């Protein structure tokens, strides 16, 4: 009579007077049970709207903070990426170098690894540009000769290659000086790295917070359904059966929290869009704030759901075992 | 079907609720368990429901030793047993139908099956028309009959009852007992714990009397004493 396998159990239980539960029947019953458990979990949440709302908002805030920081870091990175692509090395040619030698240097520069493009700027065109841009046009007319050297603008493929290229180019003949004004960009890069680490740390800390909040909510739910759990255990409910509604509740809390967090992030995005556009306009940039996007939304839902489920699992593991029929 | 083999139960703190109890019940047999409160009736039923485990001795159901049943198998064992409680343990946050359906839901029956079996069980206790009501709206006797419907809805082979008539007047109590007899008639092994001596004497059935944890008497009553 004590069952050893599910098949033996069913035939042993019903063989004498009822039909055996088929595999299909079991699957249908199982699916129906999951659906109705999910439904009743949602209904139970709505029955205590204030408590549920409170939990959802706490989860939403805990998800919004790291997500907003993450989006800020990503946006700044995008912005710096735009600048990065225009990062250039200025290579100044030794005064008095002859035409063919300068052309040779140009070919040498093109041949270096990690160089995207090389642009030649003659001394004359540099002077013209300087006259036009600086406003010293009149004063420059008094100079006997053009003080500006001939130059190449070298565009590196990657920002990381820039420093190496500077040392390599310095060693070439006819090179007077190489200037790289990108150090601030490298600093920004380091800063962004730090930002990303901060996002992770914040997300981890708040994730633990959410787990505890959901855990506490589920603990209260378990206590308020003590009688039901006792009866279910007495009529042969497995631990998994008893656990399931609470796990669904945790999952729903996490997902609702993620949806509210997505709404908060969208509102935040709209709120910031005006000032950012203004700032971008001042810098003549085409920069636009990038929001969460569809992929980000799905990730947020998954993270919210996982964290909610984890919280529920924790509470269930701790408290369900203590409820025994007596 | 049920075999107690020199079984003892000592609770933490040293109280010995059952001492070397041995008895056997055949499949389809009905018996009463009686004795003063504290004699060990509830403990004996708890052992049969695996709410408690014996300190020593063996408890065999259908030849299988329950002592060796793993914790994870306990729910499956309980699905073969129906239990009726004195305080009926109905849930007042759902309808009569949903209360009775619980053992079937737990065992994974499909909605169609559940509906059919629940109505059959409610019909057998004469309360089919109450299925959509909340059990809180029913009388004590009706609540107890709902509890019985829930205990038999999954057609268990063993039906246990702990003081099922404890709060009922004599006429209702007799009705409840007659109901148990009907389940015995269809082959269920029925064990009812009750201290209502007058009532169980009238039933002409096997009576086991516990006294301070020991089996004091085990036999058929003939309505006499």
PDB file of N, CA and C in Angstrom, chain A residues 51-137:
ATOM      1  N   UNK A  51      -1.163  46.415   0.707  1.00  0.00           N
ATOM      2  CA  UNK A  51       0.041  45.643   1.027  1.00  0.00           C
ATOM      3  C   UNK A  51       0.774  45.240  -0.254  1.00  0.00           C
ATOM      4  N   UNK A  52      -0.001  44.781  -1.261  1.00  0.00           N
ATOM      5  CA  UNK A  52       0.600  44.343  -2.518  1.00  0.00           C
ATOM      6  C   UNK A  52       1.268  45.515  -3.230  1.00  0.00           C
ATOM      7  N   UNK A  53       0.556  46.651  -3.275  1.00  0.00           N
ATOM      8  CA  UNK A  53       1.086  47.834  -3.953  1.00  0.00           C
ATOM      9  C   UNK A  53       2.394  48.264  -3.303  1.00  0.00           C
ATOM     10  N   UNK A  54       2.407  48.243  -1.982  1.00  0.00           N
ATOM     11  CA  UNK A  54       3.594  48.639  -1.239  1.00  0.00           C
ATOM     12  C   UNK A  54       4.792  47.776  -1.646  1.00  0.00           C
ATOM     13  N   UNK A  55       4.562  46.470  -1.661  1.00  0.00           N
ATOM     14  CA  UNK A  55       5.633  45.540  -2.034  1.00  0.00           C
ATOM     15  C   UNK A  55       6.098  45.801  -3.465  1.00  0.00           C
ATOM     16  N   UNK A  56       5.117  45.973  -4.381  1.00  0.00           N
ATOM     17  CA  UNK A  56       5.460  46.185  -5.787  1.00  0.00           C
ATOM     18  C   UNK A  56       6.279  47.463  -5.943  1.00  0.00           C
ATOM     19  N   UNK A  57       5.879  48.535  -5.240  1.00  0.00           N
ATOM     20  CA  UNK A  57       6.592  49.816  -5.386  1.00  0.00           C
ATOM     21  C   UNK A  57       8.006  49.706  -4.833  1.00  0.00           C
ATOM     22  N   UNK A  58       8.150  49.019  -3.697  1.00  0.00           N
ATOM     23  CA  UNK A  58       9.498  48.840  -3.130  1.00  0.00           C
ATOM     24  C   UNK A  58      10.389  48.097  -4.131  1.00  0.00           C
ATOM     25  N   UNK A  59       9.852  47.040  -4.734  1.00  0.00           N
ATOM     26  CA  UNK A  59      10.610  46.287  -5.726  1.00  0.00           C
ATOM     27  C   UNK A  59      10.935  47.181  -6.920  1.00  0.00           C
ATOM     28  N   UNK A  60       9.931  47.975  -7.350  1.00  0.00           N
ATOM     29  CA  UNK A  60      10.115  48.838  -8.518  1.00  0.00           C
ATOM     30  C   UNK A  60      11.248  49.831  -8.272  1.00  0.00           C
ATOM     31  N   UNK A  61      11.263  50.442  -7.078  1.00  0.00           N
ATOM     32  CA  UNK A  61      12.311  51.431  -6.782  1.00  0.00           C
ATOM     33  C   UNK A  61      13.675  50.749  -6.755  1.00  0.00           C
ATOM     34  N   UNK A  62      13.711  49.579  -6.125  1.00  0.00           N
ATOM     35  CA  UNK A  62      14.979  48.853  -6.032  1.00  0.00           C
ATOM     36  C   UNK A  62      15.495  48.442  -7.407  1.00  0.00           C
ATOM     37  N   UNK A  63      14.586  48.217  -8.365  1.00  0.00           N
ATOM     38  CA  UNK A  63      15.020  47.873  -9.724  1.00  0.00           C
ATOM     39  C   UNK A  63      15.352  49.134 -10.520  1.00  0.00           C
ATOM     40  N   UNK A  64      14.607  50.230 -10.250  1.00  0.00           N
ATOM     41  CA  UNK A  64      14.792  51.459 -11.015  1.00  0.00           C
ATOM     42  C   UNK A  64      16.170  52.073 -10.770  1.00  0.00           C
ATOM     43  N   UNK A  65      16.601  52.091  -9.514  1.00  0.00           N
ATOM     44  CA  UNK A  65      17.868  52.762  -9.188  1.00  0.00           C
ATOM     45  C   UNK A  65      19.050  52.203  -9.990  1.00  0.00           C
ATOM     46  N   UNK A  66      19.330  50.890  -9.896  1.00  0.00           N
ATOM     47  CA  UNK A  66      20.468  50.402 -10.689  1.00  0.00           C
ATOM     48  C   UNK A  66      20.219  50.494 -12.189  1.00  0.00           C
ATOM     49  N   UNK A  67      18.962  50.308 -12.605  1.00  0.00           N
ATOM     50  CA  UNK A  67      18.679  50.372 -14.043  1.00  0.00           C
ATOM     51  C   UNK A  67      18.923  51.781 -14.570  1.00  0.00           C
ATOM     52  N   UNK A  68      18.517  52.805 -13.797  1.00  0.00           N
ATOM     53  CA  UNK A  68      18.732  54.186 -14.229  1.00  0.00           C
ATOM     54  C   UNK A  68      20.226  54.484 -14.303  1.00  0.00           C
ATOM     55  N   UNK A  69      20.965  54.033 -13.305  1.00  0.00           N
ATOM     56  CA  UNK A  69      22.415  54.259 -13.308  1.00  0.00           C
ATOM     57  C   UNK A  69      23.063  53.556 -14.499  1.00  0.00           C
ATOM     58  N   UNK A  70      22.579  52.346 -14.769  1.00  0.00           N
ATOM     59  CA  UNK A  70      23.094  51.587 -15.909  1.00  0.00           C
ATOM     60  C   UNK A  70      22.846  52.344 -17.214  1.00  0.00           C
ATOM     61  N   UNK A  71      21.621  52.867 -17.354  1.00  0.00           N
ATOM     62  CA  UNK A  71      21.289  53.588 -18.582  1.00  0.00           C
ATOM     63  C   UNK A  71      22.134  54.858 -18.705  1.00  0.00           C
ATOM     64  N   UNK A  72      22.391  55.546 -17.579  1.00  0.00           N
ATOM     65  CA  UNK A  72      23.235  56.745 -17.620  1.00  0.00           C
ATOM     66  C   UNK A  72      24.615  56.382 -18.125  1.00  0.00           C
ATOM     67  N   UNK A  73      25.196  55.333 -17.548  1.00  0.00           N
ATOM     68  CA  UNK A  73      26.547  54.917 -17.947  1.00  0.00           C
ATOM     69  C   UNK A  73      26.568  54.579 -19.435  1.00  0.00           C
ATOM     70  N   UNK A  74      25.538  53.840 -19.886  1.00  0.00           N
ATOM     71  CA  UNK A  74      25.487  53.448 -21.298  1.00  0.00           C
ATOM     72  C   UNK A  74      25.385  54.670 -22.204  1.00  0.00           C
ATOM     73  N   UNK A  75      24.565  55.654 -21.780  1.00  0.00           N
ATOM     74  CA  UNK A  75      24.402  56.860 -22.591  1.00  0.00           C
ATOM     75  C   UNK A  75      25.697  57.649 -22.683  1.00  0.00           C
ATOM     76  N   UNK A  76      26.386  57.786 -21.538  1.00  0.00           N
ATOM     77  CA  UNK A  76      27.640  58.539 -21.537  1.00  0.00           C
ATOM     78  C   UNK A  76      28.670  57.821 -22.404  1.00  0.00           C
ATOM     79  N   UNK A  77      28.631  56.487 -22.349  1.00  0.00           N
ATOM     80  CA  UNK A  77      29.566  55.708 -23.145  1.00  0.00           C
ATOM     81  C   UNK A  77      29.316  55.927 -24.641  1.00  0.00           C
ATOM     82  N   UNK A  78      28.032  55.969 -24.955  1.00  0.00           N
ATOM     83  CA  UNK A  78      27.656  56.202 -26.351  1.00  0.00           C
ATOM     84  C   UNK A  78      28.168  57.567 -26.802  1.00  0.00           C
ATOM     85  N   UNK A  79      27.970  58.543 -25.908  1.00  0.00           N
ATOM     86  CA  UNK A  79      28.405  59.906 -26.202  1.00  0.00           C
ATOM     87  C   UNK A  79      29.904  59.935 -26.397  1.00  0.00           C
ATOM     88  N   UNK A  80      30.639  59.314 -25.488  1.00  0.00           N
ATOM     89  CA  UNK A  80      32.094  59.328 -25.570  1.00  0.00           C
ATOM     90  C   UNK A  80      32.552  58.528 -26.775  1.00  0.00           C
ATOM     91  N   UNK A  81      31.777  57.541 -27.149  1.00  0.00           N
ATOM     92  CA  UNK A  81      32.084  56.758 -28.342  1.00  0.00           C
ATOM     93  C   UNK A  81      32.086  57.649 -29.572  1.00  0.00           C
ATOM     94  N   UNK A  82      31.138  58.577 -29.636  1.00  0.00           N
ATOM     95  CA  UNK A  82      31.079  59.516 -30.756  1.00  0.00           C
ATOM     96  C   UNK A  82      32.331  60.361 -30.830  1.00  0.00           C
ATOM     97  N   UNK A  83      32.802  60.794 -29.662  1.00  0.00           N
ATOM     98  CA  UNK A  83      34.014  61.619 -29.636  1.00  0.00           C
ATOM     99  C   UNK A  83      35.232  60.761 -29.982  1.00  0.00           C
ATOM    100  N   UNK A  84      35.205  59.544 -29.459  1.00  0.00           N
ATOM    101  CA  UNK A  84      36.311  58.626 -29.639  1.00  0.00           C
ATOM    102  C   UNK A  84      36.640  58.422 -31.120  1.00  0.00           C
ATOM    103  N   UNK A  85      35.566  58.317 -31.909  1.00  0.00           N
ATOM    104  CA  UNK A  85      35.793  58.034 -33.326  1.00  0.00           C
ATOM    105  C   UNK A  85      36.463  59.214 -34.024  1.00  0.00           C
ATOM    106  N   UNK A  86      36.373  60.406 -33.415  1.00  0.00           N
ATOM    107  CA  UNK A  86      37.049  61.547 -34.035  1.00  0.00           C
ATOM    108  C   UNK A  86      38.397  61.814 -33.372  1.00  0.00           C
ATOM    109  N   UNK A  87      38.839  60.877 -32.525  1.00  0.00           N
ATOM    110  CA  UNK A  87      40.129  61.053 -31.861  1.00  0.00           C
ATOM    111  C   UNK A  87      41.256  60.946 -32.899  1.00  0.00           C
ATOM    112  N   UNK A  88      42.137  61.907 -32.885  1.00  0.00           N
ATOM    113  CA  UNK A  88      43.207  61.934 -33.894  1.00  0.00           C
ATOM    114  C   UNK A  88      44.544  62.279 -33.262  1.00  0.00           C
ATOM    115  N   UNK A  89      45.583  61.790 -33.907  1.00  0.00           N
ATOM    116  CA  UNK A  89      46.940  62.178 -33.514  1.00  0.00           C
ATOM    117  C   UNK A  89      47.430  63.223 -34.511  1.00  0.00           C
ATOM    118  N   UNK A  90      47.999  64.308 -33.976  1.00  0.00           N
ATOM    119  CA  UNK A  90      48.609  65.299 -34.869  1.00  0.00           C
ATOM    120  C   UNK A  90      50.095  65.015 -34.935  1.00  0.00           C
ATOM    121  N   UNK A  91      50.593  64.733 -36.187  1.00  0.00           N
ATOM    122  CA  UNK A  91      52.021  64.443 -36.375  1.00  0.00           C
ATOM    123  C   UNK A  91      52.652  65.639 -37.091  1.00  0.00           C
ATOM    124  N   UNK A  92      53.561  66.323 -36.397  1.00  0.00           N
ATOM    125  CA  UNK A  92      54.201  67.504 -36.984  1.00  0.00           C
ATOM    126  C   UNK A  92      55.532  67.113 -37.610  1.00  0.00           C
ATOM    127  N   UNK A  93      55.709  67.584 -38.854  1.00  0.00           N
ATOM    128  CA  UNK A  93      56.908  67.216 -39.618  1.00  0.00           C
ATOM    129  C   UNK A  93      58.016  68.230 -39.324  1.00  0.00           C
ATOM    130  N   UNK A  94      59.256  67.730 -39.252  1.00  0.00           N
ATOM    131  CA  UNK A  94      60.405  68.599 -39.001  1.00  0.00           C
ATOM    132  C   UNK A  94      60.463  69.698 -40.062  1.00  0.00           C
ATOM    133  N   UNK A  95      60.718  70.900 -39.595  1.00  0.00           N
ATOM    134  CA  UNK A  95      60.778  72.062 -40.513  1.00  0.00           C
ATOM    135  C   UNK A  95      61.841  71.827 -41.575  1.00  0.00           C
ATOM    136  N   UNK A  96      61.542  72.183 -42.796  1.00  0.00           N
ATOM    137  CA  UNK A  96      62.517  72.126 -43.881  1.00  0.00           C
ATOM    138  C   UNK A  96      62.627  70.786 -44.560  1.00  0.00           C
ATOM    139  N   UNK A  97      61.797  69.822 -44.178  1.00  0.00           N
ATOM    140  CA  UNK A  97      61.836  68.532 -44.871  1.00  0.00           C
ATOM    141  C   UNK A  97      61.333  68.711 -46.299  1.00  0.00           C
ATOM    142  N   UNK A  98      61.933  67.950 -47.216  1.00  0.00           N
ATOM    143  CA  UNK A  98      61.562  68.170 -48.618  1.00  0.00           C
ATOM    144  C   UNK A  98      60.324  67.359 -48.998  1.00  0.00           C
ATOM    145  N   UNK A  99      59.658  67.821 -50.032  1.00  0.00           N
ATOM    146  CA  UNK A  99      58.399  67.221 -50.485  1.00  0.00           C
ATOM    147  C   UNK A  99      58.386  65.709 -50.573  1.00  0.00           C
ATOM    148  N   UNK A 100      59.297  65.096 -51.346  1.00  0.00           N
ATOM    149  CA  UNK A 100      59.273  63.626 -51.497  1.00  0.00           C
ATOM    150  C   UNK A 100      59.437  62.907 -50.157  1.00  0.00           C
ATOM    151  N   UNK A 101      60.305  63.477 -49.267  1.00  0.00           N
ATOM    152  CA  UNK A 101      60.518  62.846 -47.963  1.00  0.00           C
ATOM    153  C   UNK A 101      59.242  62.884 -47.144  1.00  0.00           C
ATOM    154  N   UNK A 102      58.514  64.001 -47.211  1.00  0.00           N
ATOM    155  CA  UNK A 102      57.257  64.131 -46.475  1.00  0.00           C
ATOM    156  C   UNK A 102      56.247  63.110 -46.997  1.00  0.00           C
ATOM    157  N   UNK A 103      56.207  62.963 -48.345  1.00  0.00           N
ATOM    158  CA  UNK A 103      55.299  61.948 -48.920  1.00  0.00           C
ATOM    159  C   UNK A 103      55.646  60.556 -48.414  1.00  0.00           C
ATOM    160  N   UNK A 104      56.966  60.292 -48.325  1.00  0.00           N
ATOM    161  CA  UNK A 104      57.434  59.010 -47.806  1.00  0.00           C
ATOM    162  C   UNK A 104      56.955  58.780 -46.387  1.00  0.00           C
ATOM    163  N   UNK A 105      57.015  59.830 -45.573  1.00  0.00           N
ATOM    164  CA  UNK A 105      56.551  59.726 -44.187  1.00  0.00           C
ATOM    165  C   UNK A 105      55.058  59.381 -44.154  1.00  0.00           C
ATOM    166  N   UNK A 106      54.324  60.033 -45.054  1.00  0.00           N
ATOM    167  CA  UNK A 106      52.877  59.764 -45.142  1.00  0.00           C
ATOM    168  C   UNK A 106      52.616  58.294 -45.411  1.00  0.00           C
ATOM    169  N   UNK A 107      53.374  57.712 -46.351  1.00  0.00           N
ATOM    170  CA  UNK A 107      53.190  56.296 -46.670  1.00  0.00           C
ATOM    171  C   UNK A 107      53.560  55.419 -45.480  1.00  0.00           C
ATOM    172  N   UNK A 108      54.656  55.828 -44.789  1.00  0.00           N
ATOM    173  CA  UNK A 108      55.076  55.081 -43.594  1.00  0.00           C
ATOM    174  C   UNK A 108      53.972  55.060 -42.535  1.00  0.00           C
ATOM    175  N   UNK A 109      53.355  56.234 -42.328  1.00  0.00           N
ATOM    176  CA  UNK A 109      52.292  56.333 -41.324  1.00  0.00           C
ATOM    177  C   UNK A 109      51.117  55.423 -41.696  1.00  0.00           C
ATOM    178  N   UNK A 110      50.780  55.434 -42.981  1.00  0.00           N
ATOM    179  CA  UNK A 110      49.674  54.582 -43.429  1.00  0.00           C
ATOM    180  C   UNK A 110      49.963  53.106 -43.195  1.00  0.00           C
ATOM    181  N   UNK A 111      51.297  52.787 -43.245  1.00  0.00           N
ATOM    182  CA  UNK A 111      51.671  51.385 -43.103  1.00  0.00           C
ATOM    183  C   UNK A 111      51.653  50.875 -41.670  1.00  0.00           C
ATOM    184  N   UNK A 112      51.558  51.756 -40.702  1.00  0.00           N
ATOM    185  CA  UNK A 112      51.573  51.300 -39.307  1.00  0.00           C
ATOM    186  C   UNK A 112      50.295  50.534 -38.974  1.00  0.00           C
ATOM    187  N   UNK A 113      50.459  49.551 -38.070  1.00  0.00           N
ATOM    188  CA  UNK A 113      49.263  48.768 -37.708  1.00  0.00           C
ATOM    189  C   UNK A 113      48.391  49.578 -36.743  1.00  0.00           C
ATOM    190  N   UNK A 114      47.116  49.464 -36.896  1.00  0.00           N
ATOM    191  CA  UNK A 114      46.186  50.167 -36.021  1.00  0.00           C
ATOM    192  C   UNK A 114      45.847  51.559 -36.512  1.00  0.00           C
ATOM    193  N   UNK A 115      46.285  51.901 -37.738  1.00  0.00           N
ATOM    194  CA  UNK A 115      45.986  53.225 -38.273  1.00  0.00           C
ATOM    195  C   UNK A 115      44.799  53.109 -39.232  1.00  0.00           C
ATOM    196  N   UNK A 116      43.783  53.930 -39.001  1.00  0.00           N
ATOM    197  CA  UNK A 116      42.617  53.874 -39.867  1.00  0.00           C
ATOM    198  C   UNK A 116      42.827  54.729 -41.113  1.00  0.00           C
ATOM    199  N   UNK A 117      43.273  55.964 -40.908  1.00  0.00           N
ATOM    200  CA  UNK A 117      43.486  56.835 -42.068  1.00  0.00           C
ATOM    201  C   UNK A 117      44.527  57.914 -41.741  1.00  0.00           C
ATOM    202  N   UNK A 118      45.131  58.446 -42.792  1.00  0.00           N
ATOM    203  CA  UNK A 118      46.137  59.507 -42.628  1.00  0.00           C
ATOM    204  C   UNK A 118      45.754  60.668 -43.560  1.00  0.00           C
ATOM    205  N   UNK A 119      45.679  61.871 -42.994  1.00  0.00           N
ATOM    206  CA  UNK A 119      45.352  63.039 -43.810  1.00  0.00           C
ATOM    207  C   UNK A 119      46.538  63.999 -43.792  1.00  0.00           C
ATOM    208  N   UNK A 120      46.916  64.468 -44.966  1.00  0.00           N
ATOM    209  CA  UNK A 120      48.056  65.401 -45.057  1.00  0.00           C
ATOM    210  C   UNK A 120      47.533  66.821 -44.984  1.00  0.00           C
ATOM    211  N   UNK A 121      48.166  67.642 -44.154  1.00  0.00           N
ATOM    212  CA  UNK A 121      47.820  69.062 -44.096  1.00  0.00           C
ATOM    213  C   UNK A 121      49.100  69.858 -44.359  1.00  0.00           C
ATOM    214  N   UNK A 122      49.091  70.569 -45.487  1.00  0.00           N
ATOM    215  CA  UNK A 122      50.291  71.344 -45.820  1.00  0.00           C
ATOM    216  C   UNK A 122      50.385  72.553 -44.902  1.00  0.00           C
ATOM    217  N   UNK A 123      51.582  73.111 -44.795  1.00  0.00           N
ATOM    218  CA  UNK A 123      51.807  74.274 -43.941  1.00  0.00           C
ATOM    219  C   UNK A 123      50.929  75.444 -44.395  1.00  0.00           C
ATOM    220  N   UNK A 124      50.772  75.610 -45.696  1.00  0.00           N
ATOM    221  CA  UNK A 124      49.991  76.737 -46.209  1.00  0.00           C
ATOM    222  C   UNK A 124      48.517  76.617 -45.834  1.00  0.00           C
ATOM    223  N   UNK A 125      47.962  75.423 -46.043  1.00  0.00           N
ATOM    224  CA  UNK A 125      46.539  75.270 -45.741  1.00  0.00           C
ATOM    225  C   UNK A 125      46.299  75.393 -44.243  1.00  0.00           C
ATOM    226  N   UNK A 126      47.285  74.943 -43.422  1.00  0.00           N
ATOM    227  CA  UNK A 126      47.164  75.092 -41.977  1.00  0.00           C
ATOM    228  C   UNK A 126      47.116  76.570 -41.612  1.00  0.00           C
ATOM    229  N   UNK A 127      47.951  77.364 -42.268  1.00  0.00           N
ATOM    230  CA  UNK A 127      47.996  78.798 -41.985  1.00  0.00           C
ATOM    231  C   UNK A 127      46.671  79.462 -42.374  1.00  0.00           C
ATOM    232  N   UNK A 128      46.154  79.080 -43.550  1.00  0.00           N
ATOM    233  CA  UNK A 128      44.878  79.649 -43.996  1.00  0.00           C
ATOM    234  C   UNK A 128      43.778  79.365 -42.973  1.00  0.00           C
ATOM    235  N   UNK A 129      43.760  78.116 -42.533  1.00  0.00           N
ATOM    236  CA  UNK A 129      42.731  77.705 -41.577  1.00  0.00           C
ATOM    237  C   UNK A 129      42.881  78.493 -40.279  1.00  0.00           C
ATOM    238  N   UNK A 130      44.132  78.627 -39.848  1.00  0.00           N
ATOM    239  CA  UNK A 130      44.395  79.335 -38.589  1.00  0.00           C
ATOM    240  C   UNK A 130      43.942  80.788 -38.704  1.00  0.00           C
ATOM    241  N   UNK A 131      44.257  81.412 -39.873  1.00  0.00           N
ATOM    242  CA  UNK A 131      43.850  82.799 -40.099  1.00  0.00           C
ATOM    243  C   UNK A 131      42.345  82.930 -39.984  1.00  0.00           C
ATOM    244  N   UNK A 132      41.639  82.008 -40.632  1.00  0.00           N
ATOM    245  CA  UNK A 132      40.183  82.077 -40.648  1.00  0.00           C
ATOM    246  C   UNK A 132      39.589  81.839 -39.256  1.00  0.00           C
ATOM    247  N   UNK A 133      40.148  80.875 -38.515  1.00  0.00           N
ATOM    248  CA  UNK A 133      39.547  80.467 -37.252  1.00  0.00           C
ATOM    249  C   UNK A 133      39.926  81.377 -36.092  1.00  0.00           C
ATOM    250  N   UNK A 134      41.179  81.860 -36.077  1.00  0.00           N
ATOM    251  CA  UNK A 134      41.677  82.487 -34.860  1.00  0.00           C
ATOM    252  C   UNK A 134      41.317  83.966 -34.745  1.00  0.00           C
ATOM    253  N   UNK A 135      41.088  84.606 -35.884  1.00  0.00           N
ATOM    254  CA  UNK A 135      40.816  86.037 -35.815  1.00  0.00           C
ATOM    255  C   UNK A 135      42.094  86.881 -35.746  1.00  0.00           C
ATOM    256  N   UNK A 136      43.249  86.202 -35.851  1.00  0.00           N
ATOM    257  CA  UNK A 136      44.524  86.952 -35.857  1.00  0.00           C
ATOM    258  C   UNK A 136      44.969  87.255 -37.296  1.00  0.00           C
ATOM    259  N   UNK A 137      44.054  87.104 -38.232  1.00  0.00           N
ATOM    260  CA  UNK A 137      44.363  87.223 -39.651  1.00  0.00           C
ATOM    261  C   UNK A 137      45.261  88.419 -39.969  1.00  0.00           C
TER     262      UNK A 137
END
